[in-house]
Amino acid sequence: MFANWEEHGLIEDGLGALVQESQGLHVGEVIEYVLMSPGKRVRPLILLFSSEAFGCDPRYALNAALAVELAHAASLIHDDILDCGVERRGAPSAFRRFGMEASLLAGDYLISMSIGLISSYGEPAIRLFSKACMDMAEGEIIDLSRIASPQEYYQCITKKTASLFAASARLGCMIAGADREDQILYERYGLELGLAYQIVDDLEELIGIDQGKRSTKKSMTLPRIYALRSGPEETLRMCVDAVREHTGNAHTSLRSAGGDPEMKERLLMILDCMTESMVKRCSLPSPLF
């Protein structure tokens, strides 16, 4: 579905141009492997749609969208290093294919590229983007600790996952010149989407649905915490309830905000695809843990 949008093509073309710039560099092969792997490009799409909702040309906001995608790609590389991830998006992870040293440096390179891309949008945008990247790193550190409660889990995923979704939505509004109230409402939409997405992603992992990724180490997640305390059906129900609470909050925030109705509808389509559609897969008859 996402590939049918013109903005998805803009993002893919932009990533291709960045890959071309890295050709001939020692890190170029790893960069090409990571950036050209198939992906939904959800975070940059959220940024572009949020900017277009307030009248911004998507081409003007494209560099910010690419910065978000590079930061996300770097986080996946580093996450695979930390978790000994051997498969990502249905293919060997960069860590598995190129080794820890080259992958680590490629992640650093992508973060540096992202800083250059975001720098033209001014200090407020740079600060917001920087904060999201720092939150992601903090979330990874929390993930390395022994998460033992739902509260600790939420602290982790708010930073590790939801922060970049939230920043993407707010950055788009900020670049377009939306007022502060709308920026906050779009940011809330992104935050709630990110929380819901991570819970359902973790639920799929627990159930055993093929996600195209595989790691040696396993994190303690909300579904796993619930599974230690409850039976399979109750675990599934509590997780689905949590997902739908967050998606409901995301709907409320976006419906309360201003902006072009068509772009808001696209953002709601992303929300549905990343949450409710995935929940339906979890509801299908399948063996639970």
JSON list of N, CA, C and O in Angstrom, two decimals, residues 63-94:
[
{"chain": "A", "resi": 63, "resn": "ASN", "atom": "N", "xyz": [14.58, 16.17, 2.95]},
{"chain": "A", "resi": 63, "resn": "ASN", "atom": "CA", "xyz": [15.84, 15.92, 3.66]},
{"chain": "A", "resi": 63, "resn": "ASN", "atom": "C", "xyz": [15.59, 15.56, 5.13]},
{"chain": "A", "resi": 63, "resn": "ASN", "atom": "O", "xyz": [16.29, 14.72, 5.69]},
{"chain": "A", "resi": 64, "resn": "ALA", "atom": "N", "xyz": [14.60, 16.19, 5.73]},
{"chain": "A", "resi": 64, "resn": "ALA", "atom": "CA", "xyz": [14.26, 15.84, 7.11]},
{"chain": "A", "resi": 64, "resn": "ALA", "atom": "C", "xyz": [13.73, 14.41, 7.18]},
{"chain": "A", "resi": 64, "resn": "ALA", "atom": "O", "xyz": [14.05, 13.65, 8.10]},
{"chain": "A", "resi": 65, "resn": "ALA", "atom": "N", "xyz": [12.91, 14.04, 6.20]},
{"chain": "A", "resi": 65, "resn": "ALA", "atom": "CA", "xyz": [12.38, 12.68, 6.16]},
{"chain": "A", "resi": 65, "resn": "ALA", "atom": "C", "xyz": [13.50, 11.66, 5.98]},
{"chain": "A", "resi": 65, "resn": "ALA", "atom": "O", "xyz": [13.50, 10.60, 6.62]},
{"chain": "A", "resi": 66, "resn": "LEU", "atom": "N", "xyz": [14.47, 11.99, 5.14]},
{"chain": "A", "resi": 66, "resn": "LEU", "atom": "CA", "xyz": [15.61, 11.09, 4.95]},
{"chain": "A", "resi": 66, "resn": "LEU", "atom": "C", "xyz": [16.45, 10.99, 6.22]},
{"chain": "A", "resi": 66, "resn": "LEU", "atom": "O", "xyz": [16.95, 9.91, 6.56]},
{"chain": "A", "resi": 67, "resn": "ALA", "atom": "N", "xyz": [16.59, 12.11, 6.92]},
{"chain": "A", "resi": 67, "resn": "ALA", "atom": "CA", "xyz": [17.35, 12.09, 8.19]},
{"chain": "A", "resi": 67, "resn": "ALA", "atom": "C", "xyz": [16.70, 11.13, 9.18]},
{"chain": "A", "resi": 67, "resn": "ALA", "atom": "O", "xyz": [17.39, 10.36, 9.86]},
{"chain": "A", "resi": 68, "resn": "VAL", "atom": "N", "xyz": [15.38, 11.16, 9.25]},
{"chain": "A", "resi": 68, "resn": "VAL", "atom": "CA", "xyz": [14.65, 10.25, 10.15]},
{"chain": "A", "resi": 68, "resn": "VAL", "atom": "C", "xyz": [14.89, 8.80, 9.75]},
{"chain": "A", "resi": 68, "resn": "VAL", "atom": "O", "xyz": [15.13, 7.93, 10.60]},
{"chain": "A", "resi": 69, "resn": "GLU", "atom": "N", "xyz": [14.83, 8.51, 8.45]},
{"chain": "A", "resi": 69, "resn": "GLU", "atom": "CA", "xyz": [15.03, 7.14, 7.99]},
{"chain": "A", "resi": 69, "resn": "GLU", "atom": "C", "xyz": [16.46, 6.66, 8.24]},
{"chain": "A", "resi": 69, "resn": "GLU", "atom": "O", "xyz": [16.68, 5.50, 8.60]},
{"chain": "A", "resi": 70, "resn": "LEU", "atom": "N", "xyz": [17.43, 7.54, 8.09]},
{"chain": "A", "resi": 70, "resn": "LEU", "atom": "CA", "xyz": [18.82, 7.16, 8.36]},
{"chain": "A", "resi": 70, "resn": "LEU", "atom": "C", "xyz": [19.02, 6.86, 9.84]},
{"chain": "A", "resi": 70, "resn": "LEU", "atom": "O", "xyz": [19.73, 5.91, 10.21]},
{"chain": "A", "resi": 71, "resn": "ALA", "atom": "N", "xyz": [18.42, 7.68, 10.69]},
{"chain": "A", "resi": 71, "resn": "ALA", "atom": "CA", "xyz": [18.53, 7.43, 12.13]},
{"chain": "A", "resi": 71, "resn": "ALA", "atom": "C", "xyz": [17.88, 6.09, 12.49]},
{"chain": "A", "resi": 71, "resn": "ALA", "atom": "O", "xyz": [18.41, 5.33, 13.31]},
{"chain": "A", "resi": 72, "resn": "HIS", "atom": "N", "xyz": [16.74, 5.81, 11.86]},
{"chain": "A", "resi": 72, "resn": "HIS", "atom": "CA", "xyz": [16.08, 4.52, 12.10]},
{"chain": "A", "resi": 72, "resn": "HIS", "atom": "C", "xyz": [16.96, 3.36, 11.62]},
{"chain": "A", "resi": 72, "resn": "HIS", "atom": "O", "xyz": [17.12, 2.35, 12.32]},
{"chain": "A", "resi": 73, "resn": "ALA", "atom": "N", "xyz": [17.53, 3.50, 10.43]},
{"chain": "A", "resi": 73, "resn": "ALA", "atom": "CA", "xyz": [18.39, 2.44, 9.88]},
{"chain": "A", "resi": 73, "resn": "ALA", "atom": "C", "xyz": [19.59, 2.20, 10.79]},
{"chain": "A", "resi": 73, "resn": "ALA", "atom": "O", "xyz": [19.99, 1.05, 11.03]},
{"chain": "A", "resi": 74, "resn": "ALA", "atom": "N", "xyz": [20.18, 3.28, 11.29]},
{"chain": "A", "resi": 74, "resn": "ALA", "atom": "CA", "xyz": [21.32, 3.14, 12.20]},
{"chain": "A", "resi": 74, "resn": "ALA", "atom": "C", "xyz": [20.91, 2.42, 13.47]},
{"chain": "A", "resi": 74, "resn": "ALA", "atom": "O", "xyz": [21.65, 1.57, 13.99]},
{"chain": "A", "resi": 75, "resn": "SER", "atom": "N", "xyz": [19.71, 2.72, 13.97]},
{"chain": "A", "resi": 75, "resn": "SER", "atom": "CA", "xyz": [19.25, 2.07, 15.20]},
{"chain": "A", "resi": 75, "resn": "SER", "atom": "C", "xyz": [19.05, 0.57, 14.99]},
{"chain": "A", "resi": 75, "resn": "SER", "atom": "O", "xyz": [19.30, -0.23, 15.90]},
{"chain": "A", "resi": 76, "resn": "LEU", "atom": "N", "xyz": [18.62, 0.17, 13.79]},
{"chain": "A", "resi": 76, "resn": "LEU", "atom": "CA", "xyz": [18.44, -1.25, 13.51]},
{"chain": "A", "resi": 76, "resn": "LEU", "atom": "C", "xyz": [19.79, -1.97, 13.46]},
{"chain": "A", "resi": 76, "resn": "LEU", "atom": "O", "xyz": [19.93, -3.09, 13.95]},
{"chain": "A", "resi": 77, "resn": "ILE", "atom": "N", "xyz": [20.78, -1.32, 12.86]},
{"chain": "A", "resi": 77, "resn": "ILE", "atom": "CA", "xyz": [22.12, -1.90, 12.82]},
{"chain": "A", "resi": 77, "resn": "ILE", "atom": "C", "xyz": [22.64, -2.11, 14.23]},
{"chain": "A", "resi": 77, "resn": "ILE", "atom": "O", "xyz": [23.12, -3.20, 14.59]},
{"chain": "A", "resi": 78, "resn": "HIS", "atom": "N", "xyz": [22.56, -1.06, 15.05]},
{"chain": "A", "resi": 78, "resn": "HIS", "atom": "CA", "xyz": [23.07, -1.15, 16.42]},
{"chain": "A", "resi": 78, "resn": "HIS", "atom": "C", "xyz": [22.27, -2.13, 17.25]},
{"chain": "A", "resi": 78, "resn": "HIS", "atom": "O", "xyz": [22.83, -2.85, 18.10]},
{"chain": "A", "resi": 79, "resn": "ASP", "atom": "N", "xyz": [20.95, -2.20, 17.01]},
{"chain": "A", "resi": 79, "resn": "ASP", "atom": "CA", "xyz": [20.11, -3.15, 17.73]},
{"chain": "A", "resi": 79, "resn": "ASP", "atom": "C", "xyz": [20.52, -4.59, 17.42]},
{"chain": "A", "resi": 79, "resn": "ASP", "atom": "O", "xyz": [20.58, -5.44, 18.31]},
{"chain": "A", "resi": 80, "resn": "ASP", "atom": "N", "xyz": [20.83, -4.86, 16.16]},
{"chain": "A", "resi": 80, "resn": "ASP", "atom": "CA", "xyz": [21.26, -6.21, 15.78]},
{"chain": "A", "resi": 80, "resn": "ASP", "atom": "C", "xyz": [22.62, -6.56, 16.39]},
{"chain": "A", "resi": 80, "resn": "ASP", "atom": "O", "xyz": [22.87, -7.72, 16.72]},
{"chain": "A", "resi": 81, "resn": "ILE", "atom": "N", "xyz": [23.48, -5.57, 16.53]},
{"chain": "A", "resi": 81, "resn": "ILE", "atom": "CA", "xyz": [24.76, -5.82, 17.20]},
{"chain": "A", "resi": 81, "resn": "ILE", "atom": "C", "xyz": [24.53, -6.20, 18.65]},
{"chain": "A", "resi": 81, "resn": "ILE", "atom": "O", "xyz": [25.10, -7.16, 19.17]},
{"chain": "A", "resi": 82, "resn": "LEU", "atom": "N", "xyz": [23.66, -5.44, 19.33]},
{"chain": "A", "resi": 82, "resn": "LEU", "atom": "CA", "xyz": [23.40, -5.68, 20.75]},
{"chain": "A", "resi": 82, "resn": "LEU", "atom": "C", "xyz": [22.68, -7.00, 20.99]},
{"chain": "A", "resi": 82, "resn": "LEU", "atom": "O", "xyz": [22.93, -7.68, 21.98]},
{"chain": "A", "resi": 83, "resn": "ASP", "atom": "N", "xyz": [21.76, -7.35, 20.07]},
{"chain": "A", "resi": 83, "resn": "ASP", "atom": "CA", "xyz": [20.94, -8.55, 20.26]},
{"chain": "A", "resi": 83, "resn": "ASP", "atom": "C", "xyz": [21.46, -9.76, 19.49]},
{"chain": "A", "resi": 83, "resn": "ASP", "atom": "O", "xyz": [20.81, -10.80, 19.48]},
{"chain": "A", "resi": 84, "resn": "CYS", "atom": "N", "xyz": [22.62, -9.60, 18.84]},
{"chain": "A", "resi": 84, "resn": "CYS", "atom": "CA", "xyz": [23.14, -10.67, 17.97]},
{"chain": "A", "resi": 84, "resn": "CYS", "atom": "C", "xyz": [22.10, -11.04, 16.92]},
{"chain": "A", "resi": 84, "resn": "CYS", "atom": "O", "xyz": [21.80, -12.22, 16.69]},
{"chain": "A", "resi": 85, "resn": "GLY", "atom": "N", "xyz": [21.54, -10.02, 16.28]},
{"chain": "A", "resi": 85, "resn": "GLY", "atom": "CA", "xyz": [20.53, -10.25, 15.25]},
{"chain": "A", "resi": 85, "resn": "GLY", "atom": "C", "xyz": [21.15, -10.82, 13.99]},
{"chain": "A", "resi": 85, "resn": "GLY", "atom": "O", "xyz": [22.10, -10.24, 13.45]},
{"chain": "A", "resi": 86, "resn": "VAL", "atom": "N", "xyz": [20.60, -11.92, 13.51]},
{"chain": "A", "resi": 86, "resn": "VAL", "atom": "CA", "xyz": [21.17, -12.58, 12.34]},
{"chain": "A", "resi": 86, "resn": "VAL", "atom": "C", "xyz": [20.32, -12.38, 11.08]},
{"chain": "A", "resi": 86, "resn": "VAL", "atom": "O", "xyz": [20.79, -12.61, 9.97]},
{"chain": "A", "resi": 87, "resn": "GLU", "atom": "N", "xyz": [19.07, -11.96, 11.26]},
{"chain": "A", "resi": 87, "resn": "GLU", "atom": "CA", "xyz": [18.19, -11.73, 10.12]},
{"chain": "A", "resi": 87, "resn": "GLU", "atom": "C", "xyz": [17.42, -10.44, 10.32]},
{"chain": "A", "resi": 87, "resn": "GLU", "atom": "O", "xyz": [16.96, -10.15, 11.42]},
{"chain": "A", "resi": 88, "resn": "ARG", "atom": "N", "xyz": [17.29, -9.67, 9.24]},
{"chain": "A", "resi": 88, "resn": "ARG", "atom": "CA", "xyz": [16.57, -8.40, 9.30]},
{"chain": "A", "resi": 88, "resn": "ARG", "atom": "C", "xyz": [15.89, -8.19, 7.95]},
{"chain": "A", "resi": 88, "resn": "ARG", "atom": "O", "xyz": [16.52, -8.26, 6.91]},
{"chain": "A", "resi": 89, "resn": "ARG", "atom": "N", "xyz": [14.59, -7.95, 7.97]},
{"chain": "A", "resi": 89, "resn": "ARG", "atom": "CA", "xyz": [13.79, -7.75, 6.76]},
{"chain": "A", "resi": 89, "resn": "ARG", "atom": "C", "xyz": [13.95, -8.91, 5.78]},
{"chain": "A", "resi": 89, "resn": "ARG", "atom": "O", "xyz": [14.07, -8.73, 4.56]},
{"chain": "A", "resi": 90, "resn": "GLY", "atom": "N", "xyz": [14.00, -10.11, 6.33]},
{"chain": "A", "resi": 90, "resn": "GLY", "atom": "CA", "xyz": [14.04, -11.30, 5.51]},
{"chain": "A", "resi": 90, "resn": "GLY", "atom": "C", "xyz": [15.38, -11.62, 4.88]},
{"chain": "A", "resi": 90, "resn": "GLY", "atom": "O", "xyz": [15.46, -12.51, 4.02]},
{"chain": "A", "resi": 91, "resn": "ALA", "atom": "N", "xyz": [16.42, -10.93, 5.30]},
{"chain": "A", "resi": 91, "resn": "ALA", "atom": "CA", "xyz": [17.76, -11.16, 4.74]},
{"chain": "A", "resi": 91, "resn": "ALA", "atom": "C", "xyz": [18.77, -11.14, 5.89]},
{"chain": "A", "resi": 91, "resn": "ALA", "atom": "O", "xyz": [18.46, -10.69, 7.00]},
{"chain": "A", "resi": 92, "resn": "PRO", "atom": "N", "xyz": [19.99, -11.64, 5.65]},
{"chain": "A", "resi": 92, "resn": "PRO", "atom": "CA", "xyz": [21.00, -11.56, 6.71]},
{"chain": "A", "resi": 92, "resn": "PRO", "atom": "C", "xyz": [21.18, -10.11, 7.17]},
{"chain": "A", "resi": 92, "resn": "PRO", "atom": "O", "xyz": [21.20, -9.19, 6.37]},
{"chain": "A", "resi": 93, "resn": "SER", "atom": "N", "xyz": [21.28, -9.92, 8.47]},
{"chain": "A", "resi": 93, "resn": "SER", "atom": "CA", "xyz": [21.49, -8.57, 9.01]},
{"chain": "A", "resi": 93, "resn": "SER", "atom": "C", "xyz": [22.86, -8.06, 8.58]},
{"chain": "A", "resi": 93, "resn": "SER", "atom": "O", "xyz": [23.75, -8.84, 8.18]},
{"chain": "A", "resi": 94, "resn": "ALA", "atom": "N", "xyz": [23.05, -6.76, 8.66]},
{"chain": "A", "resi": 94, "resn": "ALA", "atom": "CA", "xyz": [24.37, -6.18, 8.36]},
{"chain": "A", "resi": 94, "resn": "ALA", "atom": "C", "xyz": [25.42, -6.76, 9.31]},
{"chain": "A", "resi": 94, "resn": "ALA", "atom": "O", "xyz": [26.56, -7.02, 8.92]}
]
